[in-house]
Amino acid sequence: MNDLERRYLRLLHAYPADYRRARGAEIVGTYLDLADPDRRWPSPADTADLVRGGLRQRVRATGAANLVPGVRLAAALALLTATSLAGIWVVLELRPAPIAGFGEPTFGPFVSLGIVAWTAWGLAALVHALAPGRWARRAGALALLLTAALVPAAALTGLPRPPLFVLLPQIGLGLVALGAPEGLPASLRAVPLIAGGGAGLLGAILLSPNVFASSYYTWTVVPVLPRAAVVVLGVAVLLGMGLALRGDLRGGWAFLIMLTPVGLLALQPLAEALDTMPADVVPRWTALAATTVLVALVGPALLLLTLAVRSRWSRVTRPQPGHLPR
């Protein structure tokens, strides 16, 4: 056994034990046949393919066959929300109205470094519309990384950035959006791009420059994000109920997956409810941090709990060997 085969076998642990015993040798043999003779490590594409296939088989073993379609449905909703919000934030970045004498730093003609991330989300929507698949995932991952990088970039440069209660929901939505489906028709793939452009146009019409007197994120984002949370939660609930009436459970899985991004969108009012000493505009950072941790734990915990219950139910209701179902 050479090093490459040993490393492929190690990656094979992503699959359930029964599946490895039944088909492990066949899977590894196929990858070895296709690999270059001098290769010593599995390629990144092979690694991702093995891990993805293993997770898919583990999900099937739990009896949650609709989970993967639910992930794709949640990803489509998350991408639509992320690009719509980015369209609004671009308008805010382009329309600064500083008070004379304040002398607040800016990022060139823009209010903050946020313009980099919001533009990247618009480009991700464009790539998703024109080149679905690998390039769309790369563009979404780049937008996600640029959004997360705003915090250290602002610390290093001293330039302003959007507040964390703006960046955190965008990061949560971006993580879910990485699972966006590939096989959608062009008309549906263009929806996030159209929504982002429409949201920006609507923001340019409705948002008065006077609201940028001191901190445009404080006076405009605080009411926007909770309303977005309500809309996204309502859409997820309606999708779940509508699909469930047809015996399709992917909407329920999408609802569970979207709970964390929705909680992050509603971070400011949730933190206000937990803050024992509420501030005039936004809660203290300690309350925001505690609420973020709570949201980040509760959403995935509910999803894992549902998977565990579904797996147990599947084992209980599965016909036993030697017994014919009635």
Coordinates of C-alpha atoms in Angstrom, one line a residue:
M1 CA 0.0 0.0 0.0
N2 CA 1.6 3.3 -1.1
D3 CA 1.1 6.7 0.5
L4 CA -1.6 7.9 -1.9
E5 CA -3.7 4.8 -1.3
R6 CA -3.3 5.2 2.5
R7 CA -4.4 8.8 2.3
Y8 CA -7.5 8.0 0.2
L9 CA -8.4 5.3 2.7
R10 CA -8.1 7.9 5.4
L11 CA -10.5 10.3 3.5
L12 CA -12.9 7.3 3.1
H13 CA -13.7 7.6 6.8
A14 CA -16.1 10.4 5.8
Y15 CA -18.4 7.5 4.7
P16 CA -20.4 5.3 7.2
A17 CA -18.6 2.1 8.3
D18 CA -21.1 -0.2 6.5
Y19 CA -20.7 1.7 3.3
R20 CA -16.9 1.6 3.6
R21 CA -16.9 -2.1 4.0
A22 CA -19.2 -2.7 1.1
R23 CA -17.7 -0.3 -1.5
G24 CA -14.6 1.2 0.0
A25 CA -12.1 -0.8 -2.0
E26 CA -14.0 0.0 -5.2
I27 CA -14.1 3.8 -4.5
V28 CA -10.4 4.0 -3.6
G29 CA -9.5 1.9 -6.6
T30 CA -11.3 4.2 -9.0
Y31 CA -9.5 7.3 -7.6
L32 CA -6.2 5.5 -7.8
D33 CA -6.8 4.5 -11.4
L34 CA -7.6 8.1 -12.4
A35 CA -4.7 9.7 -10.4
D36 CA -1.3 10.6 -11.9
P37 CA 1.4 8.0 -11.4
D38 CA 3.7 10.4 -9.5
R39 CA 0.9 11.9 -7.3
R40 CA 1.4 11.5 -3.5
W41 CA -1.5 13.4 -2.1
P42 CA -5.2 13.4 -3.2
S43 CA -6.1 16.4 -5.2
P44 CA -8.3 19.1 -3.6
A45 CA -11.1 18.2 -6.0
D46 CA -10.9 14.5 -5.1
T47 CA -10.8 15.4 -1.4
A48 CA -13.9 17.6 -1.6
D49 CA -15.6 14.9 -3.7
L50 CA -14.9 12.2 -1.1
V51 CA -16.0 14.3 1.8
R52 CA -19.1 15.5 0.0
G53 CA -20.0 11.9 -0.9
G54 CA -19.4 10.7 2.6
L55 CA -21.6 13.3 4.1
R56 CA -24.3 12.6 1.6
Q57 CA -24.2 8.9 2.5
R58 CA -24.3 9.7 6.2
V59 CA -27.3 11.9 5.7
R60 CA -29.1 9.1 3.8
A61 CA -28.3 6.7 6.6
T62 CA -30.3 8.9 9.0
G63 CA -33.3 8.7 6.8
A64 CA -33.3 12.4 6.1
A65 CA -33.3 12.1 2.3
N66 CA -34.7 15.6 1.9
L67 CA -31.8 17.3 3.9
V68 CA -29.6 17.9 0.9
P69 CA -32.4 19.5 -1.2
G70 CA -33.3 21.5 1.9
V71 CA -29.7 22.8 2.1
R72 CA -30.0 23.9 -1.6
L73 CA -33.3 25.6 -1.0
A74 CA -31.9 27.4 2.1
A75 CA -28.8 28.4 0.1
A76 CA -30.9 30.0 -2.7
L77 CA -32.9 32.0 -0.1
A78 CA -29.7 33.0 1.7
L79 CA -28.0 34.2 -1.5
L80 CA -31.1 36.2 -2.4
T81 CA -31.2 37.9 1.0
A82 CA -27.4 38.5 1.0
T83 CA -27.4 40.2 -2.4
S84 CA -30.5 42.2 -1.6
L85 CA -28.9 43.6 1.6
A86 CA -25.7 44.3 -0.2
G87 CA -27.6 46.4 -2.8
I88 CA -28.9 48.6 0.0
W89 CA -25.6 48.9 1.7
V90 CA -23.9 50.0 -1.5
V91 CA -26.3 52.9 -1.7
L92 CA -25.5 53.9 1.9
E93 CA -21.8 53.8 1.1
L94 CA -22.2 56.0 -2.0
R95 CA -24.3 58.7 -0.2
P96 CA -22.3 60.1 2.7
A97 CA -23.4 63.3 4.2
P98 CA -20.9 64.1 7.0
I99 CA -21.5 66.9 9.4
A100 CA -19.1 69.8 9.1
G101 CA -16.5 69.7 11.8
F102 CA -16.9 66.0 12.6
G103 CA -13.8 65.1 10.6
E104 CA -14.7 61.3 10.5
P105 CA -12.3 59.2 8.3
T106 CA -13.7 57.8 5.1
F107 CA -12.5 55.3 2.5
G108 CA -11.9 57.6 -0.4
P109 CA -15.3 58.6 -1.8
F110 CA -17.0 55.9 0.2
V111 CA -18.1 56.0 3.8
S112 CA -16.3 52.8 4.9
L113 CA -14.4 49.7 3.8
G114 CA -17.8 48.0 3.5
I115 CA -18.0 49.0 -0.2
V116 CA -15.5 46.3 -1.0
A117 CA -17.6 43.5 0.5
W118 CA -20.9 44.8 -0.9
T119 CA -19.5 45.1 -4.4
A120 CA -18.1 41.6 -4.1
W121 CA -21.6 40.3 -3.3
G122 CA -23.0 42.0 -6.4
L123 CA -20.3 40.3 -8.5
A124 CA -21.1 37.0 -6.8
A125 CA -24.7 37.4 -7.9
L126 CA -23.6 38.2 -11.4
V127 CA -21.3 35.2 -11.6
H128 CA -24.1 33.0 -10.2
A129 CA -26.4 34.2 -13.0
L130 CA -23.9 33.7 -15.8
A131 CA -21.6 30.8 -14.7
P132 CA -23.3 28.5 -12.2
G133 CA -21.3 25.8 -10.5
R134 CA -17.6 26.1 -9.5
W135 CA -17.1 29.7 -10.5
A136 CA -20.3 30.8 -8.7
R137 CA -19.1 29.0 -5.5
R138 CA -15.7 30.7 -5.8
A139 CA -17.3 34.1 -6.2
G140 CA -19.5 33.5 -3.2
A141 CA -16.6 32.3 -1.1
L142 CA -14.6 35.4 -2.1
A143 CA -17.4 37.7 -1.1
L144 CA -17.7 35.8 2.2
L145 CA -14.0 36.1 2.9
L146 CA -13.9 39.8 2.0
T147 CA -16.8 40.4 4.4
A148 CA -15.1 38.6 7.2
A149 CA -11.8 40.4 6.4
L150 CA -13.3 43.8 7.0
V151 CA -12.7 43.5 10.7
P152 CA -9.0 42.9 10.7
A153 CA -8.6 45.3 7.7
A154 CA -10.2 48.1 9.6
A155 CA -8.0 47.4 12.7
L156 CA -4.8 47.5 10.6
T157 CA -5.6 50.6 8.5
G158 CA -7.6 52.6 11.0
L159 CA -10.4 53.1 8.4
P160 CA -14.1 52.8 9.3
R161 CA -16.0 49.6 8.7
P162 CA -19.7 48.5 9.1
P163 CA -20.6 47.5 12.6
L164 CA -20.5 43.8 13.6
F165 CA -24.3 43.5 13.8
V166 CA -24.2 44.3 10.0
L167 CA -21.3 42.0 9.1
L168 CA -22.3 39.0 11.2
P169 CA -25.7 38.3 9.4
Q170 CA -24.0 38.8 6.0
I171 CA -21.4 36.2 7.0
G172 CA -24.1 33.8 8.2
L173 CA -26.0 34.2 5.0
G174 CA -22.9 33.7 3.0
L175 CA -22.0 30.5 4.7
V176 CA -25.4 29.1 3.9
A177 CA -25.3 30.5 0.3
L178 CA -22.2 28.4 -0.5
G179 CA -24.6 25.4 -1.0
A180 CA -26.5 27.2 -3.8
P181 CA -27.9 24.8 -6.4
E182 CA -26.2 24.5 -9.8
G183 CA -29.0 23.2 -12.1
L184 CA -31.4 26.1 -11.9
P185 CA -32.6 27.7 -15.2
A186 CA -31.1 31.0 -16.2
S187 CA -34.2 32.9 -15.2
L188 CA -34.1 31.7 -11.6
R189 CA -30.3 32.2 -11.4
A190 CA -30.7 35.8 -12.3
V191 CA -33.2 36.5 -9.4
P192 CA -30.5 37.4 -6.8
L193 CA -28.8 39.8 -9.2
I194 CA -32.2 41.4 -10.0
A195 CA -33.1 41.6 -6.4
G196 CA -29.8 43.2 -5.4
G197 CA -30.1 45.8 -8.1
G198 CA -33.8 46.4 -7.3
A199 CA -33.0 46.8 -3.5
G200 CA -30.3 49.3 -4.3
L201 CA -32.6 51.3 -6.6
L202 CA -35.4 51.3 -4.0
G203 CA -32.9 52.4 -1.3
A204 CA -31.7 55.2 -3.5
I205 CA -35.2 56.4 -3.9
L206 CA -36.5 56.0 -0.4
L207 CA -33.5 56.7 1.8
S208 CA -33.1 60.5 2.4
P209 CA -29.6 61.8 2.6
N210 CA -30.5 63.5 5.9
V211 CA -30.4 60.1 7.7
F212 CA -26.6 60.1 7.2
A213 CA -26.1 63.0 9.6
S214 CA -23.9 61.1 12.0
S215 CA -23.7 57.3 11.5
Y216 CA -25.6 56.0 8.5
Y217 CA -25.3 52.4 9.7
T218 CA -26.9 53.3 13.1
W219 CA -29.8 55.2 11.8
T220 CA -30.7 53.1 8.8
V221 CA -29.5 49.6 9.5
V222 CA -31.2 49.2 12.9
P223 CA -34.7 49.2 11.4
V224 CA -33.7 47.4 8.2
L225 CA -32.2 44.2 9.6
P226 CA -35.0 43.2 12.0
R227 CA -37.5 43.7 9.2
A228 CA -35.4 41.6 6.9
A229 CA -35.3 38.9 9.6
V230 CA -39.1 38.9 9.8
V231 CA -39.4 38.6 6.0
V232 CA -36.9 35.8 5.6
L233 CA -38.4 33.9 8.5
G234 CA -41.9 34.3 7.0
V235 CA -40.7 33.1 3.6
A236 CA -39.0 30.1 5.2
V237 CA -42.2 29.2 7.2
L238 CA -44.4 29.5 4.2
L239 CA -42.1 27.4 2.1
G240 CA -41.9 24.7 4.8
M241 CA -45.6 24.6 5.2
G242 CA -46.4 24.7 1.5
L243 CA -44.0 21.9 0.6
A244 CA -45.0 19.8 3.7
L245 CA -48.6 19.8 2.4
R246 CA -47.3 17.9 -0.7
G247 CA -45.2 15.5 1.4
D248 CA -42.0 17.3 0.7
L249 CA -39.9 17.9 3.8
R250 CA -37.1 19.9 2.2
G251 CA -38.8 23.1 3.2
G252 CA -38.7 22.1 6.9
W253 CA -34.9 21.4 6.6
A254 CA -34.5 24.8 4.9
F255 CA -36.3 26.5 7.8
L256 CA -34.0 24.9 10.4
I257 CA -30.9 25.8 8.4
M258 CA -32.1 29.5 8.1
L259 CA -32.8 29.9 11.8
T260 CA -29.2 30.9 12.4
P261 CA -29.0 33.6 9.7
V262 CA -32.4 34.9 10.8
G263 CA -31.2 35.1 14.4
L264 CA -28.2 37.1 13.2
L265 CA -30.4 39.4 11.2
A266 CA -32.4 40.0 14.4
L267 CA -29.2 40.3 16.5
Q268 CA -29.8 43.9 17.6
P269 CA -33.3 43.5 19.0
L270 CA -32.4 40.2 20.5
A271 CA -29.4 41.7 22.2
E272 CA -31.5 44.6 23.5
A273 CA -33.8 42.1 25.1
L274 CA -30.9 40.4 26.9
D275 CA -29.1 43.6 27.8
T276 CA -29.7 44.6 31.4
M277 CA -28.6 48.2 30.7
P278 CA -29.9 49.0 27.2
A279 CA -28.3 51.8 25.3
D280 CA -30.1 54.6 23.5
V281 CA -29.5 53.2 20.0
V282 CA -27.6 49.8 20.1
P283 CA -27.0 47.4 22.9
R284 CA -23.6 47.0 24.5
W285 CA -21.0 44.8 22.8
T286 CA -21.1 42.3 25.7
A287 CA -24.8 41.7 25.0
L288 CA -24.2 41.5 21.3
A289 CA -21.4 39.0 21.8
A290 CA -23.6 36.8 24.2
T291 CA -26.5 36.9 21.8
T292 CA -24.3 36.0 18.8
V293 CA -22.9 32.9 20.7
L294 CA -26.5 31.9 21.7
V295 CA -27.8 32.2 18.1
A296 CA -24.7 30.4 16.7
L297 CA -25.4 27.5 19.1
V298 CA -29.1 27.2 19.2
G299 CA -29.7 27.0 15.4
P300 CA -27.2 24.2 14.7
A301 CA -28.3 22.4 17.9
L302 CA -31.9 22.3 16.7
L303 CA -30.8 21.0 13.3
L304 CA -28.6 18.2 14.9
L305 CA -31.4 17.3 17.3
T306 CA -33.9 17.0 14.5
L307 CA -31.4 14.8 12.6
A308 CA -30.9 12.6 15.6
V309 CA -34.6 12.2 16.1
R310 CA -35.1 11.5 12.4
S311 CA -32.4 8.9 12.5
R312 CA -33.8 7.1 15.5
W313 CA -37.3 7.1 14.0
S314 CA -35.9 5.7 10.8
R315 CA -34.3 2.8 12.6
V316 CA -37.4 2.1 14.6
T317 CA -39.7 2.0 11.5
R318 CA -37.3 0.2 9.3
P319 CA -38.4 -3.4 8.6
Q320 CA -36.2 -6.0 10.3
P321 CA -34.5 -8.8 8.4
G322 CA -36.8 -11.8 8.0
H323 CA -40.0 -9.7 8.6
L324 CA -42.2 -8.6 5.7
P325 CA -43.8 -5.2 6.1
R326 CA -47.6 -5.3 6.4

